[in-house]
Amino acid sequence: MVPAAKTCLRCEASLCQDHLKRHSTSEGHILIDPTDSLESRKCSIHELSFRYYCTEEELCICVRCCPQHERRHHKLITIAEASEMVKEDLKNVAEKLSSSKGEKEKEIQKLEEYKKDLENSLNGFSMYLTSLFHQTREQLDLLENQAQSRIWAHREKVTQPVSQLIQKLQMMKEELSKKICDIEELFHVTDPILILQEGKTLAMADVDPETTISRLTENVQSAGYLDEGLIFVTLYKGLSDTLSHIKRELYSQETLLLDIKTANEFIEISSDLKSGKSSEKKISRPKTPERFQYSQVISTGGISAGRHYWEVETSYAGNWRIGVCYPSIDRKGKQSYIGDNAKSWCLGGCNKLYTVIHNKRPCNLYQKSAEAEKIGVYLDYEAGQLSFYELGDPVRLLHTFSATFTEPLHAAFGVWNSSFKILS
């Protein structure tokens, strides 16, 4: 049997290559890939091949169905025309899908680059911590070795005299034992002359006074006491230095001072410029353009690079805000509230609830822990990261802001019937 090359829908016959050459090539003879089932291509009513397509009902119809659709004023087109229209629609869909595919590829590439950068960042930080802990362990090992060396040196220093004294006393004990034996033997002698001669010599035997022995023992014992206090002080200093080194490696420990020129007249500032609290009475201060209209104050100086950390003690009751702001923040009007503008980021405490605010968009967070009144603030300027931590047990990350900082940052504080204190 010769295999079919094409099937003619009009003739309803499958043709080999030889018959295909002699077959009609007119427009009505539509050739498709060979098939042995043409039932799906025929009208189920008239059993004639589909020739037309009704655009209203979206149906393929035969020639005998046409009058019925024409009476309804339906638009009829040939199967070939309908096929071309579908092809055109599919072409448009393919273009849209191709465009969407391209966008997906761009997103995938962007995410892969982000993933790579993230992995590199995490690997770098992991290596940094590994190095830091390695240095810390080396420092701790060095401190331990120094302390143990002191103990071993002291042991060598004090045990040798003790051993020598024990040896000396042992020899004295043996001499005394010999003299005691000689005296006891003399008790059994019956010759009075010999007793007088030997006894006189034995009676003159030296006996070390107890006070001398006691003094030697006390001297050795007093020299044996280890100055544990010296070792503890040395260890404390070494551990403190190691901890300070770790802190310097991790972040810059900020020494923040409040800028009295910015303090509102209803904030009482401490003499060390480290704390502030609400005041019912207005405090007389010079009018300066830097001073806030509302009960707020910011720190002196500005942070424009590096990693920084500070801690703030807050009051459990009342209303307070702590955070950072640009020096260009407004000092008057409702837009000058810390967090109520694009130039400040803050954590607020009010009614036993934490809230984070930036650009006047608040977000309620956790309920305050009853025992926690300290907040840790971590700032990585280059990374654009500002994090707030509740320093309870355990420590809780409350929120992290991500931003691109464009100005130096000042620590910012606001208090209403409350207080705050900068701890570090």
CSV table of C-alpha atoms in Angstrom, one decimal:
chain,number,residue,atom,x,y,z
A,1,MET,CA,0.0,0.0,0.0
A,2,VAL,CA,1.3,3.4,-1.0
A,3,PRO,CA,1.2,5.9,1.9
A,4,ALA,CA,-1.0,9.0,1.6
A,5,ALA,CA,0.7,12.4,1.3
A,6,LYS,CA,-2.3,14.7,1.7
A,7,THR,CA,-6.1,14.5,2.3
A,8,CYS,CA,-8.5,16.7,0.2
A,9,LEU,CA,-11.3,18.0,2.3
A,10,ARG,CA,-13.5,18.6,-0.8
A,11,CYS,CA,-13.0,15.3,-2.4
A,12,GLU,CA,-12.9,13.6,1.0
A,13,ALA,CA,-10.0,11.4,-0.2
A,14,SER,CA,-6.5,10.7,0.8
A,15,LEU,CA,-3.9,11.0,-2.0
A,16,CYS,CA,-0.5,9.6,-2.6
A,17,GLN,CA,2.2,11.6,-4.3
A,18,ASP,CA,1.3,10.4,-7.8
A,19,HIS,CA,-2.4,11.2,-7.5
A,20,LEU,CA,-1.6,14.5,-5.8
A,21,LYS,CA,0.2,15.7,-8.9
A,22,ARG,CA,-2.9,15.1,-11.1
A,23,HIS,CA,-5.3,16.4,-8.4
A,24,SER,CA,-7.2,19.7,-8.9
A,25,THR,CA,-5.3,22.7,-7.5
A,26,SER,CA,-8.4,25.1,-7.5
A,27,GLU,CA,-9.1,27.1,-4.4
A,28,GLY,CA,-12.0,24.9,-3.3
A,29,HIS,CA,-9.8,21.9,-2.9
A,30,ILE,CA,-8.1,22.3,0.5
A,31,LEU,CA,-5.3,19.9,1.2
A,32,ILE,CA,-4.3,18.9,4.8
A,33,ASP,CA,-2.0,16.4,6.4
A,34,PRO,CA,-3.3,12.8,5.8
A,35,THR,CA,-6.1,11.7,8.1
A,36,ASP,CA,-8.4,8.7,8.1
A,37,SER,CA,-11.2,10.5,10.1
A,38,LEU,CA,-13.2,13.2,8.4
A,39,GLU,CA,-16.3,13.0,10.6
A,40,SER,CA,-15.2,15.9,12.8
A,41,ARG,CA,-14.9,18.0,9.6
A,42,LYS,CA,-18.5,17.3,8.4
A,43,CYS,CA,-21.9,18.8,9.3
A,44,SER,CA,-23.6,16.5,11.7
A,45,ILE,CA,-27.0,17.3,10.1
A,46,HIS,CA,-26.3,17.2,6.3
A,47,GLU,CA,-23.1,15.1,6.5
A,48,LEU,CA,-21.4,17.5,4.1
A,49,SER,CA,-17.9,19.0,4.6
A,50,PHE,CA,-17.6,22.3,6.2
A,51,ARG,CA,-17.2,25.1,3.7
A,52,TYR,CA,-18.2,28.3,5.6
A,53,TYR,CA,-17.8,29.9,9.0
A,54,CYS,CA,-20.5,31.9,10.8
A,55,THR,CA,-18.9,34.8,12.6
A,56,GLU,CA,-21.9,35.5,14.8
A,57,GLU,CA,-22.3,32.0,16.1
A,58,GLU,CA,-18.7,31.1,15.6
A,59,LEU,CA,-19.6,27.8,13.9
A,60,CYS,CA,-18.3,25.9,10.9
A,61,ILE,CA,-21.2,25.1,8.5
A,62,CYS,CA,-21.8,23.3,5.3
A,63,VAL,CA,-23.3,24.6,2.0
A,64,ARG,CA,-26.8,23.5,2.9
A,65,CYS,CA,-26.7,25.4,6.3
A,66,CYS,CA,-25.9,28.7,4.6
A,67,PRO,CA,-29.5,29.8,3.7
A,68,GLN,CA,-30.6,29.4,7.3
A,69,HIS,CA,-27.8,31.6,8.6
A,70,GLU,CA,-28.3,34.1,5.7
A,71,ARG,CA,-31.9,34.6,6.7
A,72,ARG,CA,-30.7,35.7,10.1
A,73,HIS,CA,-28.3,38.2,8.5
A,74,HIS,CA,-25.3,36.3,9.8
A,75,LYS,CA,-22.0,37.1,8.2
A,76,LEU,CA,-20.6,34.1,6.5
A,77,ILE,CA,-17.0,33.7,5.3
A,78,THR,CA,-15.1,30.8,3.8
A,79,ILE,CA,-13.2,28.3,6.0
A,80,ALA,CA,-10.0,29.6,4.5
A,81,GLU,CA,-10.8,33.2,5.3
A,82,ALA,CA,-11.8,32.3,8.9
A,83,SER,CA,-8.6,30.3,9.2
A,84,GLU,CA,-6.6,33.4,8.1
A,85,MET,CA,-8.4,35.5,10.7
A,86,VAL,CA,-7.6,33.1,13.4
A,87,LYS,CA,-4.0,33.0,12.3
A,88,GLU,CA,-3.9,36.8,12.5
A,89,ASP,CA,-5.4,36.7,16.0
A,90,LEU,CA,-2.9,34.0,17.0
A,91,LYS,CA,-0.1,36.1,15.6
A,92,ASN,CA,-1.2,39.0,17.8
A,93,VAL,CA,-1.4,36.7,20.8
A,94,ALA,CA,2.0,35.2,20.0
A,95,GLU,CA,3.5,38.7,19.9
A,96,LYS,CA,1.9,39.5,23.3
A,97,LEU,CA,3.1,36.2,24.7
A,98,SER,CA,6.5,36.8,23.3
A,99,SER,CA,6.6,40.2,24.8
A,100,SER,CA,5.4,38.8,28.2
A,101,LYS,CA,8.0,36.0,27.8
A,102,GLY,CA,10.7,38.7,27.3
A,103,GLU,CA,9.5,40.5,30.4
A,104,LYS,CA,9.6,37.3,32.4
A,105,GLU,CA,13.2,36.6,31.1
A,106,LYS,CA,14.2,40.1,32.3
A,107,GLU,CA,12.6,39.5,35.7
A,108,ILE,CA,14.3,36.1,36.0
A,109,GLN,CA,17.6,37.7,35.0
A,110,LYS,CA,17.1,40.5,37.5
A,111,LEU,CA,16.1,38.0,40.3
A,112,GLU,CA,19.1,35.8,39.5
A,113,GLU,CA,21.4,38.8,39.7
A,114,TYR,CA,19.7,39.8,43.0
A,115,LYS,CA,20.1,36.2,44.3
A,116,LYS,CA,23.8,36.2,43.3
A,117,ASP,CA,24.4,39.6,45.0
A,118,LEU,CA,22.5,38.3,48.1
A,119,GLU,CA,24.5,35.1,48.2
A,120,ASN,CA,27.7,37.1,47.8
A,121,SER,CA,26.7,39.5,50.6
A,122,LEU,CA,25.7,36.6,52.9
A,123,ASN,CA,28.9,34.7,52.1
A,124,GLY,CA,31.0,37.8,52.7
A,125,PHE,CA,29.2,38.5,56.0
A,126,SER,CA,29.6,34.9,57.1
A,127,MET,CA,33.3,35.0,56.3
A,128,TYR,CA,33.6,38.2,58.2
A,129,LEU,CA,31.9,36.7,61.3
A,130,THR,CA,34.1,33.6,61.0
A,131,SER,CA,37.2,35.8,61.0
A,132,LEU,CA,35.9,37.8,63.9
A,133,PHE,CA,35.1,34.8,66.0
A,134,HIS,CA,38.5,33.3,65.1
A,135,GLN,CA,40.2,36.5,66.3
A,136,THR,CA,38.0,36.4,69.4
A,137,ARG,CA,38.9,32.8,70.2
A,138,GLU,CA,42.6,33.6,69.7
A,139,GLN,CA,42.3,36.4,72.2
A,140,LEU,CA,40.4,34.2,74.7
A,141,ASP,CA,43.0,31.5,74.3
A,142,LEU,CA,45.8,34.0,74.8
A,143,LEU,CA,44.1,35.3,78.0
A,144,GLU,CA,43.6,31.7,79.3
A,145,ASN,CA,47.2,30.8,78.5
A,146,GLN,CA,48.5,33.9,80.3
A,147,ALA,CA,46.3,33.1,83.4
A,148,GLN,CA,47.4,29.5,83.4
A,149,SER,CA,51.0,30.5,83.0
A,150,ARG,CA,50.8,32.7,86.1
A,151,ILE,CA,49.3,29.8,88.0
A,152,TRP,CA,52.0,27.3,86.8
A,153,ALA,CA,54.8,29.8,87.6
A,154,HIS,CA,53.3,30.4,91.0
A,155,ARG,CA,53.0,26.6,91.6
A,156,GLU,CA,56.7,26.2,90.7
A,157,LYS,CA,57.7,29.1,92.9
A,158,VAL,CA,55.8,27.8,96.1
A,159,THR,CA,55.9,24.0,95.8
A,160,GLN,CA,59.7,23.9,95.7
A,161,PRO,CA,60.2,25.5,99.2
A,162,VAL,CA,57.4,23.3,100.6
A,163,SER,CA,59.1,20.2,99.2
A,164,GLN,CA,62.5,21.3,100.7
A,165,LEU,CA,60.9,22.0,104.1
A,166,ILE,CA,59.1,18.6,104.0
A,167,GLN,CA,62.5,17.0,103.2
A,168,LYS,CA,64.2,18.9,106.0
A,169,LEU,CA,61.5,18.0,108.5
A,170,GLN,CA,61.7,14.3,107.4
A,171,MET,CA,65.4,14.3,108.1
A,172,MET,CA,64.9,15.9,111.5
A,173,LYS,CA,62.2,13.3,112.2
A,174,GLU,CA,64.6,10.4,111.3
A,175,GLU,CA,67.3,11.9,113.6
A,176,LEU,CA,64.8,12.1,116.4
A,177,SER,CA,63.7,8.6,115.8
A,178,LYS,CA,67.3,7.4,116.1
A,179,LYS,CA,67.9,9.3,119.3
A,180,ILE,CA,64.7,7.9,120.8
A,181,CYS,CA,65.8,4.4,120.0
A,182,ASP,CA,69.2,5.1,121.6
A,183,ILE,CA,67.6,6.4,124.8
A,184,GLU,CA,65.2,3.4,124.9
A,185,GLU,CA,68.1,1.0,124.6
A,186,LEU,CA,69.9,2.7,127.4
A,187,PHE,CA,66.9,1.9,129.7
A,188,HIS,CA,67.8,-1.7,129.5
A,189,VAL,CA,71.5,-1.2,130.4
A,190,THR,CA,72.5,-2.3,134.0
A,191,ASP,CA,75.9,-0.7,134.0
A,192,PRO,CA,75.5,2.5,136.0
A,193,ILE,CA,78.8,4.0,134.7
A,194,LEU,CA,77.7,3.4,131.1
A,195,ILE,CA,74.3,5.0,131.8
A,196,LEU,CA,76.0,8.1,133.3
A,197,GLN,CA,78.4,8.4,130.4
A,198,GLU,CA,75.9,7.7,127.5
A,199,GLY,CA,73.0,9.3,129.2
A,200,LYS,CA,74.7,12.6,129.7
A,201,THR,CA,75.5,12.7,125.9
A,202,LEU,CA,72.0,11.8,124.9
A,203,ALA,CA,70.5,14.3,127.3
A,204,MET,CA,72.4,17.0,125.6
A,205,ALA,CA,70.7,16.2,122.2
A,206,ASP,CA,69.4,19.2,120.4
A,207,VAL,CA,65.7,19.6,120.1
A,208,ASP,CA,64.4,22.2,117.7
A,209,PRO,CA,62.0,24.5,119.4
A,210,GLU,CA,58.4,24.3,118.2
A,211,THR,CA,58.3,28.0,117.5
A,212,THR,CA,61.1,27.7,114.9
A,213,ILE,CA,59.3,24.9,113.1
A,214,SER,CA,56.0,26.8,113.2
A,215,ARG,CA,57.7,29.9,111.9
A,216,LEU,CA,59.2,28.1,108.9
A,217,THR,CA,55.9,26.5,108.1
A,218,GLU,CA,54.0,29.8,108.3
A,219,ASN,CA,56.6,31.4,106.0
A,220,VAL,CA,56.2,28.7,103.4
A,221,GLN,CA,52.4,28.8,103.7
A,222,SER,CA,52.1,32.6,103.5
A,223,ALA,CA,54.3,32.5,100.3
A,224,GLY,CA,52.0,29.8,98.8
A,225,TYR,CA,48.8,31.9,98.6
A,226,LEU,CA,48.0,32.9,95.0
A,227,ASP,CA,47.0,36.5,94.3
A,228,GLU,CA,43.7,35.5,92.6
A,229,GLY,CA,42.6,39.1,92.6
A,230,LEU,CA,45.4,40.0,90.2
A,231,ILE,CA,44.4,37.2,87.8
A,232,PHE,CA,40.7,38.2,88.0
A,233,VAL,CA,41.6,41.9,87.3
A,234,THR,CA,43.9,40.9,84.4
A,235,LEU,CA,41.2,38.6,82.9
A,236,TYR,CA,38.5,41.3,83.4
A,237,LYS,CA,40.6,43.9,81.5
A,238,GLY,CA,41.5,41.4,78.8
A,239,LEU,CA,37.9,40.4,78.3
A,240,SER,CA,36.7,44.0,78.4
A,241,ASP,CA,39.3,44.9,75.7
A,242,THR,CA,38.3,41.9,73.6
A,243,LEU,CA,34.6,42.9,73.9
A,244,SER,CA,35.4,46.5,72.9
A,245,HIS,CA,37.3,45.2,69.9
A,246,ILE,CA,34.3,43.1,68.8
A,247,LYS,CA,32.0,46.1,69.2
A,248,ARG,CA,34.4,48.3,67.1
A,249,GLU,CA,34.5,45.6,64.4
A,250,LEU,CA,30.7,45.2,64.4
A,251,TYR,CA,29.6,48.9,64.5
A,252,SER,CA,30.6,52.3,65.7
A,253,GLN,CA,29.3,52.8,69.3
A,254,GLU,CA,27.8,56.2,69.1
A,255,THR,CA,28.3,58.9,71.7
A,256,LEU,CA,25.1,60.9,71.1
A,257,LEU,CA,24.5,64.3,72.6
A,258,LEU,CA,21.3,66.2,72.3
A,259,ASP,CA,21.4,69.6,70.5
A,260,ILE,CA,19.9,72.0,73.0
A,261,LYS,CA,19.4,74.5,70.1
A,262,THR,CA,16.8,72.2,68.6
A,263,ALA,CA,14.9,71.3,71.8
A,264,ASN,CA,11.3,72.5,72.1
A,265,GLU,CA,10.5,74.6,75.2
A,266,PHE,CA,8.5,71.8,76.7
A,267,ILE,CA,11.3,69.3,76.9
A,268,GLU,CA,13.6,69.3,79.9
A,269,ILE,CA,17.1,68.4,78.8
A,270,SER,CA,19.6,66.9,81.3
A,271,SER,CA,23.0,68.6,82.0
A,272,ASP,CA,24.9,65.8,80.3
A,273,LEU,CA,22.7,66.2,77.2
A,274,LYS,CA,21.8,62.5,77.4
A,275,SER,CA,18.2,62.5,78.4
A,276,GLY,CA,15.0,64.4,78.1
A,277,LYS,CA,11.5,64.4,79.6
A,278,SER,CA,8.2,66.2,79.1
A,279,SER,CA,7.8,69.5,81.1
A,280,GLU,CA,4.4,71.0,82.0
A,281,LYS,CA,6.0,74.4,82.3
A,282,LYS,CA,7.5,76.2,79.4
A,283,ILE,CA,11.3,76.5,79.6
A,284,SER,CA,12.7,79.8,78.5
A,285,ARG,CA,15.1,79.3,75.6
A,286,PRO,CA,16.3,81.6,72.8
A,287,LYS,CA,14.3,81.5,69.7
A,288,THR,CA,16.4,79.8,67.0
A,289,PRO,CA,15.5,78.6,63.5
A,290,GLU,CA,16.6,75.1,64.5
A,291,ARG,CA,14.2,74.8,67.4
A,292,PHE,CA,11.2,72.5,67.0
A,293,GLN,CA,7.6,73.8,67.3
A,294,TYR,CA,6.5,70.5,69.0
A,295,SER,CA,8.0,68.5,71.8
A,296,GLN,CA,11.0,67.2,69.9
A,297,VAL,CA,14.8,67.3,69.9
A,298,ILE,CA,17.6,65.9,67.7
A,299,SER,CA,21.3,65.1,68.3
A,300,THR,CA,24.3,67.1,67.4
A,301,GLY,CA,26.6,66.1,64.6
A,302,GLY,CA,25.5,63.8,61.8
A,303,ILE,CA,26.0,60.3,60.4
A,304,SER,CA,26.9,60.0,56.8
A,305,ALA,CA,28.7,56.6,56.6
A,306,GLY,CA,29.3,53.3,58.3
A,307,ARG,CA,27.4,51.1,60.7
A,308,HIS,CA,26.3,52.6,64.0
A,309,TYR,CA,24.4,51.5,67.1
A,310,TRP,CA,22.9,53.2,70.2
A,311,GLU,CA,20.5,52.3,72.9
A,312,VAL,CA,17.7,54.3,74.4
A,313,GLU,CA,15.8,53.8,77.6
A,314,THR,CA,12.1,54.8,77.2
A,315,SER,CA,9.2,55.2,79.6
A,316,TYR,CA,6.6,52.4,79.5
A,317,ALA,CA,3.7,54.9,79.8
A,318,GLY,CA,3.1,58.1,77.8
A,319,ASN,CA,3.8,58.7,74.1
A,320,TRP,CA,7.3,58.9,72.6
A,321,ARG,CA,9.1,58.6,69.2
A,322,ILE,CA,12.7,57.8,68.5
A,323,GLY,CA,14.4,57.5,65.2
A,324,VAL,CA,16.5,59.5,62.7
A,325,CYS,CA,16.0,62.5,60.5
A,326,TYR,CA,17.8,64.7,58.0
A,327,PRO,CA,19.0,68.1,59.2
A,328,SER,CA,16.7,69.6,56.5
A,329,ILE,CA,13.5,68.4,58.3
A,330,ASP,CA,10.9,71.1,58.9
A,331,ARG,CA,10.9,72.6,62.4
A,332,LYS,CA,7.3,73.9,62.3
A,333,GLY,CA,3.9,72.7,61.2
A,334,LYS,CA,2.4,69.2,61.5
A,335,GLN,CA,4.8,68.0,58.9
A,336,SER,CA,7.7,68.5,61.4
A,337,TYR,CA,6.6,65.6,63.5
A,338,ILE,CA,9.2,62.8,63.4
A,339,GLY,CA,7.9,60.2,61.0
A,340,ASP,CA,5.3,62.4,59.5
A,341,ASN,CA,7.4,63.4,56.5
A,342,ALA,CA,9.8,61.9,53.9
A,343,LYS,CA,12.9,63.1,55.9
A,344,SER,CA,12.5,61.0,59.0
A,345,TRP,CA,12.0,57.4,60.2
A,346,CYS,CA,10.9,56.5,63.7
A,347,LEU,CA,9.6,54.0,66.1
A,348,GLY,CA,6.8,55.2,68.4
A,349,GLY,CA,5.4,53.9,71.7
A,350,CYS,CA,1.9,54.8,72.7
A,351,ASN,CA,-0.8,52.9,74.7
A,352,LYS,CA,1.4,49.9,75.2
A,353,LEU,CA,1.8,49.4,71.5
A,354,TYR,CA,4.8,50.0,69.1
A,355,THR,CA,4.3,51.9,65.8
A,356,VAL,CA,6.7,52.6,63.0
A,357,ILE,CA,6.2,55.7,60.9
A,358,HIS,CA,7.7,57.1,57.8
A,359,ASN,CA,6.3,59.8,55.5
A,360,LYS,CA,3.1,59.9,57.5
A,361,ARG,CA,2.4,56.2,57.0
A,362,PRO,CA,2.0,54.5,60.4
A,363,CYS,CA,2.2,50.7,60.8
A,364,ASN,CA,1.2,49.1,64.2
A,365,LEU,CA,3.6,46.4,65.4
A,366,TYR,CA,3.9,44.3,68.6
A,367,GLN,CA,2.5,44.9,72.0
A,368,LYS,CA,5.1,46.2,74.3
A,369,SER,CA,6.8,43.7,76.6
A,370,ALA,CA,6.1,44.6,80.2
A,371,GLU,CA,9.7,44.3,81.3
A,372,ALA,CA,11.3,45.9,78.3
A,373,GLU,CA,12.0,49.7,78.4
A,374,LYS,CA,15.1,49.7,76.3
A,375,ILE,CA,15.3,50.1,72.5
A,376,GLY,CA,18.3,49.3,70.4
A,377,VAL,CA,18.8,51.3,67.1
A,378,TYR,CA,21.0,49.9,64.4
A,379,LEU,CA,21.9,52.1,61.3
A,380,ASP,CA,23.9,50.9,58.3
A,381,TYR,CA,24.1,54.1,56.2
A,382,GLU,CA,25.6,52.7,53.0
A,383,ALA,CA,23.2,49.7,53.0
A,384,GLY,CA,20.2,52.0,53.7
A,385,GLN,CA,19.1,49.9,56.7
A,386,LEU,CA,17.6,51.3,59.9
A,387,SER,CA,16.5,48.6,62.5
A,388,PHE,CA,14.8,48.9,65.8
A,389,TYR,CA,15.1,46.2,68.5
A,390,GLU,CA,13.3,45.7,71.8
A,391,LEU,CA,16.0,44.8,74.3
A,392,GLY,CA,14.0,42.4,76.4
A,393,ASP,CA,14.4,38.7,77.0
A,394,PRO,CA,14.6,37.6,74.3
A,395,VAL,CA,15.7,40.5,72.0
A,396,ARG,CA,13.0,41.2,69.4
A,397,LEU,CA,13.5,42.8,66.0
A,398,LEU,CA,10.6,45.2,65.8
A,399,HIS,CA,11.1,46.7,62.3
A,400,THR,CA,13.7,47.4,59.6
A,401,PHE,CA,13.4,50.4,57.2
A,402,SER,CA,15.1,50.2,53.8
A,403,ALA,CA,15.9,53.5,52.1
A,404,THR,CA,18.6,55.3,50.1
A,405,PHE,CA,19.9,58.0,52.4
A,406,THR,CA,20.8,61.3,50.7
A,407,GLU,CA,21.7,63.5,53.7
A,408,PRO,CA,23.5,63.0,57.0
A,409,LEU,CA,21.3,61.5,59.7
A,410,HIS,CA,20.7,62.8,63.2
A,411,ALA,CA,19.2,60.8,66.1
A,412,ALA,CA,15.7,62.2,66.7
A,413,PHE,CA,13.4,62.1,69.8
A,414,GLY,CA,9.9,63.2,70.7
A,415,VAL,CA,8.2,62.9,74.1
A,416,TRP,CA,4.7,63.6,75.2
A,417,ASN,CA,4.0,62.8,79.0
A,418,SER,CA,7.1,60.6,78.8
A,419,SER,CA,10.9,60.5,78.9
A,420,PHE,CA,13.9,59.0,77.3
A,421,LYS,CA,17.6,58.5,78.1
A,422,ILE,CA,20.5,57.7,75.7
A,423,LEU,CA,22.4,54.8,77.2
A,424,SER,CA,25.2,54.7,74.7
